[in-house]
Amino acid sequence: MKAVEYRLPKEFDKSFIVFTERGTYFPCPWHYHPEYEFVLVNRSTGRRMVGDHIGYFDEGDLVFMGPALPHVWVNDAAYVQGQAKEEASAVVVHFVEDFLGKNFLSLPELEPLKKVLDLSKRGLVITGKTKKEINRRINGMIGESGLRRLSSLFTIFDILTHSSEYQPLASPSYMQHTQGYYSDRFSKITDYILRNFQHEISLNEVASEANMATTTFCNFFKEHYRMTFVEYLNTIRIGHVCKLLADSDENVVNIAYECGFNNLANFNRQFKRLKGMSPSEYRKTLELQSA
């Protein structure tokens, strides 16, 4: 399923885009664009796909995505068939990284924001009180202009940088630039895994790459990645599997071996654990969304 590159027109007197998407259903196909994007669903239910993640959305769902991350929101059948009691409605905010100038993110005050922007390259679903507050701000931006509108966006940035109420959606391997938000040690570990995940990787190998004893490395990894090395490696591999399922017609078994799985039973178990469905069901879902 090839993603379509989208461009939205920007008003000459505004530095970023805010618009309401309203209709029987959301018409956009599987697509990507160079802007960062907030998508707030005010009315409608259905499935959303962000990178290799497939999940469900309902009213109030809020997702923040970085540039070049393919995504699509697919309404439930009642909306697509015009049988829903109300129209689907969402508010979308688009901005490019340098919308306030090339050196905008070089400001020391924006260092915490840069970390959130890097994380958003995998897509972030925002939850809890943070979601409620940002949703209120985004809906309010529709009637705003000038400095008040810009101030609202910066308030949203500030809320995000002081919150932990968000979860990444796409797997780490889906966007090859995700290693940007790690320190040098994290970069070295992540880069090694991304370069070698298709082969057998032992704990001793990757620990040596990080210049750490194996036991120290295991403890460090679990503390900072919030999962074991093996769990992370499987996440990387399944993310690449999803990309190949979307981009090619290759046999699932061949894809599994190509991505480093030598045991098909383990592959199917890991895929279902991470994606909530079998590889064949995942591919079928992609085909239905692109139909």
PDB file of C-alpha atoms in Angstrom:
ATOM      1  CA  MET A   1       0.000   0.000   0.000  1.00  0.00           C
ATOM      2  CA  LYS A   2       1.867   3.058  -1.266  1.00  0.00           C
ATOM      3  CA  ALA A   3       1.344   6.228   0.744  1.00  0.00           C
ATOM      4  CA  VAL A   4       0.383   9.427  -1.092  1.00  0.00           C
ATOM      5  CA  GLU A   5       2.359  12.596  -0.399  1.00  0.00           C
ATOM      6  CA  TYR A   6       0.016  15.423   0.598  1.00  0.00           C
ATOM      7  CA  ARG A   7       0.437  19.188   0.672  1.00  0.00           C
ATOM      8  CA  LEU A   8      -2.041  21.565   2.283  1.00  0.00           C
ATOM      9  CA  PRO A   9      -2.349  25.224   1.242  1.00  0.00           C
ATOM     10  CA  LYS A  10      -1.278  27.728   3.897  1.00  0.00           C
ATOM     11  CA  GLU A  11      -2.855  31.176   4.171  1.00  0.00           C
ATOM     12  CA  PHE A  12      -0.372  33.936   3.385  1.00  0.00           C
ATOM     13  CA  ASP A  13      -0.985  35.726   6.698  1.00  0.00           C
ATOM     14  CA  LYS A  14      -0.609  32.654   8.916  1.00  0.00           C
ATOM     15  CA  SER A  15       2.513  30.717   9.909  1.00  0.00           C
ATOM     16  CA  PHE A  16       0.730  27.384  10.425  1.00  0.00           C
ATOM     17  CA  ILE A  17      -2.493  25.627   9.454  1.00  0.00           C
ATOM     18  CA  VAL A  18      -5.623  24.964  11.521  1.00  0.00           C
ATOM     19  CA  PHE A  19      -8.721  23.568   9.828  1.00  0.00           C
ATOM     20  CA  THR A  20     -11.830  21.516  10.476  1.00  0.00           C
ATOM     21  CA  GLU A  21     -12.362  18.254   8.577  1.00  0.00           C
ATOM     22  CA  ARG A  22     -16.094  17.643   8.378  1.00  0.00           C
ATOM     23  CA  GLY A  23     -18.288  15.385   6.272  1.00  0.00           C
ATOM     24  CA  THR A  24     -20.019  12.030   6.085  1.00  0.00           C
ATOM     25  CA  TYR A  25     -16.575  10.472   6.652  1.00  0.00           C
ATOM     26  CA  PHE A  26     -12.893  11.446   6.539  1.00  0.00           C
ATOM     27  CA  PRO A  27     -11.856  11.266   2.850  1.00  0.00           C
ATOM     28  CA  CYS A  28      -8.046  11.251   3.133  1.00  0.00           C
ATOM     29  CA  PRO A  29      -6.274   8.072   1.921  1.00  0.00           C
ATOM     30  CA  TRP A  30      -3.095   6.547   3.375  1.00  0.00           C
ATOM     31  CA  HIS A  31      -0.786   9.556   3.145  1.00  0.00           C
ATOM     32  CA  TYR A  32       2.114  11.545   4.599  1.00  0.00           C
ATOM     33  CA  HIS A  33       3.385  15.134   4.500  1.00  0.00           C
ATOM     34  CA  PRO A  34       6.347  17.232   5.688  1.00  0.00           C
ATOM     35  CA  GLU A  35       4.414  18.899   8.518  1.00  0.00           C
ATOM     36  CA  TYR A  36       3.961  17.940  12.144  1.00  0.00           C
ATOM     37  CA  GLU A  37       0.284  17.277  12.764  1.00  0.00           C
ATOM     38  CA  PHE A  38      -2.267  17.167  15.577  1.00  0.00           C
ATOM     39  CA  VAL A  39      -5.465  15.262  14.750  1.00  0.00           C
ATOM     40  CA  LEU A  40      -8.350  15.746  17.181  1.00  0.00           C
ATOM     41  CA  VAL A  41     -11.468  13.690  16.415  1.00  0.00           C
ATOM     42  CA  ASN A  42     -14.526  15.447  17.812  1.00  0.00           C
ATOM     43  CA  ARG A  43     -17.119  13.142  16.263  1.00  0.00           C
ATOM     44  CA  SER A  44     -16.804   9.705  14.633  1.00  0.00           C
ATOM     45  CA  THR A  45     -15.417   6.282  15.429  1.00  0.00           C
ATOM     46  CA  GLY A  46     -13.248   3.891  13.450  1.00  0.00           C
ATOM     47  CA  ARG A  47      -9.717   2.650  12.939  1.00  0.00           C
ATOM     48  CA  ARG A  48      -6.589   4.717  12.625  1.00  0.00           C
ATOM     49  CA  MET A  49      -3.331   3.524  11.198  1.00  0.00           C
ATOM     50  CA  VAL A  50      -0.123   5.383  12.086  1.00  0.00           C
ATOM     51  CA  GLY A  51       3.012   3.854  10.616  1.00  0.00           C
ATOM     52  CA  ASP A  52       2.753   0.153  11.442  1.00  0.00           C
ATOM     53  CA  HIS A  53       0.274   0.693  14.278  1.00  0.00           C
ATOM     54  CA  ILE A  54      -3.420  -0.093  13.866  1.00  0.00           C
ATOM     55  CA  GLY A  55      -5.744   1.111  16.626  1.00  0.00           C
ATOM     56  CA  TYR A  56      -9.252   2.391  17.242  1.00  0.00           C
ATOM     57  CA  PHE A  57     -10.426   5.957  17.634  1.00  0.00           C
ATOM     58  CA  ASP A  58     -13.560   7.503  19.049  1.00  0.00           C
ATOM     59  CA  GLU A  59     -14.700  10.963  20.091  1.00  0.00           C
ATOM     60  CA  GLY A  60     -11.947  12.980  21.744  1.00  0.00           C
ATOM     61  CA  ASP A  61      -9.104  10.892  20.279  1.00  0.00           C
ATOM     62  CA  LEU A  62      -5.938  12.991  19.987  1.00  0.00           C
ATOM     63  CA  VAL A  63      -2.786  12.030  18.083  1.00  0.00           C
ATOM     64  CA  PHE A  64       0.379  14.054  17.416  1.00  0.00           C
ATOM     65  CA  MET A  65       2.549  12.970  14.474  1.00  0.00           C
ATOM     66  CA  GLY A  66       5.916  13.994  13.106  1.00  0.00           C
ATOM     67  CA  PRO A  67       6.704  14.639   9.429  1.00  0.00           C
ATOM     68  CA  ALA A  68       6.801  11.892   6.767  1.00  0.00           C
ATOM     69  CA  LEU A  69       4.900   9.414   8.962  1.00  0.00           C
ATOM     70  CA  PRO A  70       2.214   7.650   6.849  1.00  0.00           C
ATOM     71  CA  HIS A  71      -1.235   7.587   8.443  1.00  0.00           C
ATOM     72  CA  VAL A  72      -4.953   7.279   7.745  1.00  0.00           C
ATOM     73  CA  TRP A  73      -8.194   7.533   9.740  1.00  0.00           C
ATOM     74  CA  VAL A  74     -10.871   5.090   8.472  1.00  0.00           C
ATOM     75  CA  ASN A  75     -14.409   5.721   9.729  1.00  0.00           C
ATOM     76  CA  ASP A  76     -16.718   2.922  10.798  1.00  0.00           C
ATOM     77  CA  ALA A  77     -19.161   1.617   8.182  1.00  0.00           C
ATOM     78  CA  ALA A  78     -22.088   3.700   9.479  1.00  0.00           C
ATOM     79  CA  TYR A  79     -20.214   6.897   8.541  1.00  0.00           C
ATOM     80  CA  VAL A  80     -18.870   5.643   5.214  1.00  0.00           C
ATOM     81  CA  GLN A  81     -22.366   4.471   4.187  1.00  0.00           C
ATOM     82  CA  GLY A  82     -24.013   7.710   5.327  1.00  0.00           C
ATOM     83  CA  GLN A  83     -26.012   5.995   8.079  1.00  0.00           C
ATOM     84  CA  ALA A  84     -24.471   7.722  11.092  1.00  0.00           C
ATOM     85  CA  LYS A  85     -26.663  10.100  13.092  1.00  0.00           C
ATOM     86  CA  GLU A  86     -24.128  12.916  12.741  1.00  0.00           C
ATOM     87  CA  GLU A  87     -21.268  13.967  10.507  1.00  0.00           C
ATOM     88  CA  ALA A  88     -17.687  12.985  11.178  1.00  0.00           C
ATOM     89  CA  SER A  89     -15.720  15.961  12.468  1.00  0.00           C
ATOM     90  CA  ALA A  90     -12.070  16.576  13.349  1.00  0.00           C
ATOM     91  CA  VAL A  91      -9.746  19.528  13.888  1.00  0.00           C
ATOM     92  CA  VAL A  92      -6.286  19.326  12.324  1.00  0.00           C
ATOM     93  CA  VAL A  93      -3.228  21.463  13.113  1.00  0.00           C
ATOM     94  CA  HIS A  94      -0.215  21.451  10.741  1.00  0.00           C
ATOM     95  CA  PHE A  95       3.135  23.176  11.209  1.00  0.00           C
ATOM     96  CA  VAL A  96       6.607  22.699   9.752  1.00  0.00           C
ATOM     97  CA  GLU A  97       9.689  22.540  11.952  1.00  0.00           C
ATOM     98  CA  ASP A  98      10.967  25.976  10.945  1.00  0.00           C
ATOM     99  CA  PHE A  99       7.583  27.731  10.782  1.00  0.00           C
ATOM    100  CA  LEU A 100       9.039  30.532  12.948  1.00  0.00           C
ATOM    101  CA  GLY A 101      12.462  30.580  11.306  1.00  0.00           C
ATOM    102  CA  LYS A 102      15.397  28.256  10.722  1.00  0.00           C
ATOM    103  CA  ASN A 103      16.872  28.817  14.181  1.00  0.00           C
ATOM    104  CA  PHE A 104      13.555  28.488  16.002  1.00  0.00           C
ATOM    105  CA  LEU A 105      14.358  25.151  17.677  1.00  0.00           C
ATOM    106  CA  SER A 106      17.861  26.298  18.600  1.00  0.00           C
ATOM    107  CA  LEU A 107      16.463  28.412  21.423  1.00  0.00           C
ATOM    108  CA  PRO A 108      17.491  26.915  24.791  1.00  0.00           C
ATOM    109  CA  GLU A 109      13.936  27.274  26.113  1.00  0.00           C
ATOM    110  CA  LEU A 110      12.746  24.819  23.456  1.00  0.00           C
ATOM    111  CA  GLU A 111      15.084  21.958  24.360  1.00  0.00           C
ATOM    112  CA  PRO A 112      12.262  19.994  26.103  1.00  0.00           C
ATOM    113  CA  LEU A 113      10.028  20.520  23.060  1.00  0.00           C
ATOM    114  CA  LYS A 114      12.667  19.046  20.735  1.00  0.00           C
ATOM    115  CA  LYS A 115      12.456  15.766  22.643  1.00  0.00           C
ATOM    116  CA  VAL A 116       8.686  15.607  22.186  1.00  0.00           C
ATOM    117  CA  LEU A 117       9.029  16.448  18.484  1.00  0.00           C
ATOM    118  CA  ASP A 118      11.550  13.632  18.058  1.00  0.00           C
ATOM    119  CA  LEU A 119       9.222  11.181  19.787  1.00  0.00           C
ATOM    120  CA  SER A 120       6.345  12.307  17.560  1.00  0.00           C
ATOM    121  CA  LYS A 121       8.124  10.785  14.557  1.00  0.00           C
ATOM    122  CA  ARG A 122       6.542   7.528  15.734  1.00  0.00           C
ATOM    123  CA  GLY A 123       3.171   9.180  16.364  1.00  0.00           C
ATOM    124  CA  LEU A 124       1.933   9.864  19.900  1.00  0.00           C
ATOM    125  CA  VAL A 125      -1.557   9.130  21.225  1.00  0.00           C
ATOM    126  CA  ILE A 126      -2.242  11.653  24.005  1.00  0.00           C
ATOM    127  CA  THR A 127      -4.317  10.650  27.011  1.00  0.00           C
ATOM    128  CA  GLY A 128      -5.667  11.723  30.396  1.00  0.00           C
ATOM    129  CA  LYS A 129      -5.859  15.312  31.629  1.00  0.00           C
ATOM    130  CA  THR A 130      -3.303  16.321  29.005  1.00  0.00           C
ATOM    131  CA  LYS A 131      -5.665  15.231  26.230  1.00  0.00           C
ATOM    132  CA  LYS A 132      -8.615  17.125  27.736  1.00  0.00           C
ATOM    133  CA  GLU A 133      -6.620  20.331  28.102  1.00  0.00           C
ATOM    134  CA  ILE A 134      -5.049  20.188  24.630  1.00  0.00           C
ATOM    135  CA  ASN A 135      -8.399  19.264  23.019  1.00  0.00           C
ATOM    136  CA  ARG A 136      -9.935  22.363  24.573  1.00  0.00           C
ATOM    137  CA  ARG A 137      -7.094  24.511  23.259  1.00  0.00           C
ATOM    138  CA  ILE A 138      -7.222  23.035  19.734  1.00  0.00           C
ATOM    139  CA  ASN A 139     -10.977  23.503  19.447  1.00  0.00           C
ATOM    140  CA  GLY A 140     -10.543  27.089  20.625  1.00  0.00           C
ATOM    141  CA  MET A 141      -7.973  27.801  17.891  1.00  0.00           C
ATOM    142  CA  ILE A 142     -10.660  27.556  15.197  1.00  0.00           C
ATOM    143  CA  GLY A 143     -11.994  30.996  16.089  1.00  0.00           C
ATOM    144  CA  GLU A 144      -8.631  32.571  16.873  1.00  0.00           C
ATOM    145  CA  SER A 145      -6.209  34.594  14.780  1.00  0.00           C
ATOM    146  CA  GLY A 146      -3.005  36.548  15.113  1.00  0.00           C
ATOM    147  CA  LEU A 147      -0.941  36.382  18.265  1.00  0.00           C
ATOM    148  CA  ARG A 148      -3.704  34.669  20.247  1.00  0.00           C
ATOM    149  CA  ARG A 149      -3.685  31.736  17.801  1.00  0.00           C
ATOM    150  CA  LEU A 150       0.114  31.452  17.961  1.00  0.00           C
ATOM    151  CA  SER A 151       0.005  31.719  21.750  1.00  0.00           C
ATOM    152  CA  SER A 152      -2.442  28.803  21.897  1.00  0.00           C
ATOM    153  CA  LEU A 153      -0.031  26.603  19.936  1.00  0.00           C
ATOM    154  CA  PHE A 154       2.806  27.484  22.313  1.00  0.00           C
ATOM    155  CA  THR A 155       0.561  26.695  25.267  1.00  0.00           C
ATOM    156  CA  ILE A 156      -0.035  23.263  23.740  1.00  0.00           C
ATOM    157  CA  PHE A 157       3.729  22.815  23.353  1.00  0.00           C
ATOM    158  CA  ASP A 158       4.200  23.756  27.001  1.00  0.00           C
ATOM    159  CA  ILE A 159       1.511  21.313  28.167  1.00  0.00           C
ATOM    160  CA  LEU A 160       3.148  18.468  26.216  1.00  0.00           C
ATOM    161  CA  THR A 161       6.653  19.152  27.521  1.00  0.00           C
ATOM    162  CA  HIS A 162       5.389  18.930  31.112  1.00  0.00           C
ATOM    163  CA  SER A 163       3.385  15.745  30.594  1.00  0.00           C
ATOM    164  CA  SER A 164       4.030  12.024  30.377  1.00  0.00           C
ATOM    165  CA  GLU A 165       0.460  11.213  29.296  1.00  0.00           C
ATOM    166  CA  TYR A 166       1.278   9.971  25.798  1.00  0.00           C
ATOM    167  CA  GLN A 167       2.319   6.712  24.175  1.00  0.00           C
ATOM    168  CA  PRO A 168       4.269   6.112  20.915  1.00  0.00           C
ATOM    169  CA  LEU A 169       2.296   4.288  18.229  1.00  0.00           C
ATOM    170  CA  ALA A 170       4.588   3.117  15.402  1.00  0.00           C
ATOM    171  CA  SER A 171       7.405   0.732  16.279  1.00  0.00           C
ATOM    172  CA  PRO A 172      10.947   2.144  16.639  1.00  0.00           C
ATOM    173  CA  SER A 173      12.119   0.617  13.365  1.00  0.00           C
ATOM    174  CA  TYR A 174       9.320   2.077  11.250  1.00  0.00           C
ATOM    175  CA  MET A 175      10.881   5.527  11.136  1.00  0.00           C
ATOM    176  CA  GLN A 176      14.629   5.252  10.627  1.00  0.00           C
ATOM    177  CA  HIS A 177      15.251   8.644  12.280  1.00  0.00           C
ATOM    178  CA  THR A 178      13.906   7.668  15.695  1.00  0.00           C
ATOM    179  CA  GLN A 179      17.404   7.270  17.085  1.00  0.00           C
ATOM    180  CA  GLY A 180      17.705  11.075  17.078  1.00  0.00           C
ATOM    181  CA  TYR A 181      16.137  11.436  20.502  1.00  0.00           C
ATOM    182  CA  TYR A 182      18.631   9.161  22.226  1.00  0.00           C
ATOM    183  CA  SER A 183      21.900  10.151  23.848  1.00  0.00           C
ATOM    184  CA  ASP A 184      25.154   8.944  22.263  1.00  0.00           C
ATOM    185  CA  ARG A 185      25.012   5.648  24.144  1.00  0.00           C
ATOM    186  CA  PHE A 186      21.386   5.101  23.173  1.00  0.00           C
ATOM    187  CA  SER A 187      22.194   6.020  19.582  1.00  0.00           C
ATOM    188  CA  LYS A 188      24.990   3.479  19.448  1.00  0.00           C
ATOM    189  CA  ILE A 189      22.756   0.703  20.814  1.00  0.00           C
ATOM    190  CA  THR A 190      19.777   1.573  18.615  1.00  0.00           C
ATOM    191  CA  ASP A 191      21.876   1.999  15.488  1.00  0.00           C
ATOM    192  CA  TYR A 192      23.535  -1.384  16.044  1.00  0.00           C
ATOM    193  CA  ILE A 193      20.158  -3.100  16.435  1.00  0.00           C
ATOM    194  CA  LEU A 194      18.693  -1.381  13.369  1.00  0.00           C
ATOM    195  CA  ARG A 195      21.697  -2.443  11.268  1.00  0.00           C
ATOM    196  CA  ASN A 196      21.692  -6.052  12.464  1.00  0.00           C
ATOM    197  CA  PHE A 197      18.137  -7.028  13.456  1.00  0.00           C
ATOM    198  CA  GLN A 198      17.781  -9.271  10.389  1.00  0.00           C
ATOM    199  CA  HIS A 199      20.495 -11.559  11.800  1.00  0.00           C
ATOM    200  CA  GLU A 200      21.071 -13.286  15.111  1.00  0.00           C
ATOM    201  CA  ILE A 201      22.154 -10.740  17.732  1.00  0.00           C
ATOM    202  CA  SER A 202      23.456 -12.008  21.047  1.00  0.00           C
ATOM    203  CA  LEU A 203      23.344 -10.074  24.300  1.00  0.00           C
ATOM    204  CA  ASN A 204      27.137 -10.259  24.470  1.00  0.00           C
ATOM    205  CA  GLU A 205      27.433  -8.602  21.035  1.00  0.00           C
ATOM    206  CA  VAL A 206      25.227  -5.618  21.745  1.00  0.00           C
ATOM    207  CA  ALA A 207      26.593  -5.229  25.284  1.00  0.00           C
ATOM    208  CA  SER A 208      30.088  -5.112  23.839  1.00  0.00           C
ATOM    209  CA  GLU A 209      28.938  -2.490  21.322  1.00  0.00           C
ATOM    210  CA  ALA A 210      27.740  -0.377  24.256  1.00  0.00           C
ATOM    211  CA  ASN A 211      31.009  -1.007  26.148  1.00  0.00           C
ATOM    212  CA  MET A 212      29.122  -2.622  29.022  1.00  0.00           C
ATOM    213  CA  ALA A 213      29.209  -5.959  30.832  1.00  0.00           C
ATOM    214  CA  THR A 214      26.269  -8.169  29.847  1.00  0.00           C
ATOM    215  CA  THR A 215      24.520  -8.016  33.236  1.00  0.00           C
ATOM    216  CA  THR A 216      25.003  -4.240  33.461  1.00  0.00           C
ATOM    217  CA  PHE A 217      23.690  -3.857  29.930  1.00  0.00           C
ATOM    218  CA  CYS A 218      20.538  -5.909  30.699  1.00  0.00           C
ATOM    219  CA  ASN A 219      19.769  -3.765  33.731  1.00  0.00           C
ATOM    220  CA  PHE A 220      20.514  -0.546  31.838  1.00  0.00           C
ATOM    221  CA  PHE A 221      18.348  -1.591  28.902  1.00  0.00           C
ATOM    222  CA  LYS A 222      15.357  -2.588  31.043  1.00  0.00           C
ATOM    223  CA  GLU A 223      15.554   0.650  33.035  1.00  0.00           C
ATOM    224  CA  HIS A 224      15.793   3.005  30.053  1.00  0.00           C
ATOM    225  CA  TYR A 225      13.825   1.187  27.343  1.00  0.00           C
ATOM    226  CA  ARG A 226      11.144  -0.163  29.723  1.00  0.00           C
ATOM    227  CA  MET A 227      11.439  -3.621  28.176  1.00  0.00           C
ATOM    228  CA  THR A 228      14.052  -6.337  27.838  1.00  0.00           C
ATOM    229  CA  PHE A 229      16.510  -6.389  24.971  1.00  0.00           C
ATOM    230  CA  VAL A 230      14.743  -9.398  23.424  1.00  0.00           C
ATOM    231  CA  GLU A 231      11.353  -7.651  23.633  1.00  0.00           C
ATOM    232  CA  TYR A 232      12.813  -4.556  21.977  1.00  0.00           C
ATOM    233  CA  LEU A 233      14.486  -6.624  19.250  1.00  0.00           C
ATOM    234  CA  ASN A 234      11.179  -8.357  18.503  1.00  0.00           C
ATOM    235  CA  THR A 235       9.455  -4.954  18.337  1.00  0.00           C
ATOM    236  CA  ILE A 236      12.028  -3.776  15.789  1.00  0.00           C
ATOM    237  CA  ARG A 237      11.618  -6.938  13.727  1.00  0.00           C
ATOM    238  CA  ILE A 238       7.808  -6.865  13.760  1.00  0.00           C
ATOM    239  CA  GLY A 239       7.885  -3.208  12.717  1.00  0.00           C
ATOM    240  CA  HIS A 240       9.947  -4.136   9.660  1.00  0.00           C
ATOM    241  CA  VAL A 241       7.627  -7.062   8.938  1.00  0.00           C
ATOM    242  CA  CYS A 242       4.678  -4.640   8.894  1.00  0.00           C
ATOM    243  CA  LYS A 243       6.505  -2.366   6.463  1.00  0.00           C
ATOM    244  CA  LEU A 244       7.172  -5.271   4.090  1.00  0.00           C
ATOM    245  CA  LEU A 245       3.577  -6.503   4.396  1.00  0.00           C
ATOM    246  CA  ALA A 246       2.435  -3.024   3.347  1.00  0.00           C
ATOM    247  CA  ASP A 247       4.995  -2.445   0.590  1.00  0.00           C
ATOM    248  CA  SER A 248       5.183  -5.858  -1.095  1.00  0.00           C
ATOM    249  CA  ASP A 249       3.248  -8.998  -1.994  1.00  0.00           C
ATOM    250  CA  GLU A 250       6.010 -11.248  -0.665  1.00  0.00           C
ATOM    251  CA  ASN A 251       5.000 -14.414   1.154  1.00  0.00           C
ATOM    252  CA  VAL A 252       4.562 -13.947   4.926  1.00  0.00           C
ATOM    253  CA  VAL A 253       6.923 -16.836   5.706  1.00  0.00           C
ATOM    254  CA  ASN A 254       9.695 -15.333   3.578  1.00  0.00           C
ATOM    255  CA  ILE A 255       9.162 -11.947   5.215  1.00  0.00           C
ATOM    256  CA  ALA A 256       9.447 -13.519   8.662  1.00  0.00           C
ATOM    257  CA  TYR A 257      12.801 -15.118   7.826  1.00  0.00           C
ATOM    258  CA  GLU A 258      14.007 -11.945   6.117  1.00  0.00           C
ATOM    259  CA  CYS A 259      13.326  -9.976   9.308  1.00  0.00           C
ATOM    260  CA  GLY A 260      15.311 -12.286  11.574  1.00  0.00           C
ATOM    261  CA  PHE A 261      12.718 -14.769  12.795  1.00  0.00           C
ATOM    262  CA  ASN A 262      13.959 -18.353  12.535  1.00  0.00           C
ATOM    263  CA  ASN A 263      10.976 -19.905  14.311  1.00  0.00           C
ATOM    264  CA  LEU A 264       7.583 -19.395  12.653  1.00  0.00           C
ATOM    265  CA  ALA A 265       5.588 -20.290  15.766  1.00  0.00           C
ATOM    266  CA  ASN A 266       7.479 -17.642  17.727  1.00  0.00           C
ATOM    267  CA  PHE A 267       7.052 -15.161  14.876  1.00  0.00           C
ATOM    268  CA  ASN A 268       3.269 -15.600  14.806  1.00  0.00           C
ATOM    269  CA  ARG A 269       3.084 -15.402  18.596  1.00  0.00           C
ATOM    270  CA  GLN A 270       5.152 -12.202  18.738  1.00  0.00           C
ATOM    271  CA  PHE A 271       3.218 -10.591  15.886  1.00  0.00           C
ATOM    272  CA  LYS A 272      -0.150 -11.239  17.533  1.00  0.00           C
ATOM    273  CA  ARG A 273       1.148 -10.047  20.897  1.00  0.00           C
ATOM    274  CA  LEU A 274       2.321  -6.715  19.439  1.00  0.00           C
ATOM    275  CA  LYS A 275      -0.346  -6.096  16.774  1.00  0.00           C
ATOM    276  CA  GLY A 276      -3.380  -7.907  18.164  1.00  0.00           C
ATOM    277  CA  MET A 277      -3.899  -9.884  14.956  1.00  0.00           C
ATOM    278  CA  SER A 278      -2.126 -12.375  12.705  1.00  0.00           C
ATOM    279  CA  PRO A 279       0.187 -11.225   9.851  1.00  0.00           C
ATOM    280  CA  SER A 280      -2.457 -12.313   7.301  1.00  0.00           C
ATOM    281  CA  GLU A 281      -5.167 -10.331   9.099  1.00  0.00           C
ATOM    282  CA  TYR A 282      -2.847  -7.320   9.234  1.00  0.00           C
ATOM    283  CA  ARG A 283      -2.251  -7.468   5.472  1.00  0.00           C
ATOM    284  CA  LYS A 284      -5.979  -7.862   4.844  1.00  0.00           C
ATOM    285  CA  THR A 285      -6.668  -4.784   6.962  1.00  0.00           C
ATOM    286  CA  LEU A 286      -4.181  -2.812   4.853  1.00  0.00           C
ATOM    287  CA  GLU A 287      -5.880  -3.966   1.667  1.00  0.00           C
ATOM    288  CA  LEU A 288      -9.329  -2.947   2.947  1.00  0.00           C
ATOM    289  CA  GLN A 289      -8.050   0.495   3.924  1.00  0.00           C
ATOM    290  CA  SER A 290      -6.504   1.068   0.499  1.00  0.00           C
ATOM    291  CA  ALA A 291      -9.587  -0.149  -1.385  1.00  0.00           C
TER     292      ALA A 291
END
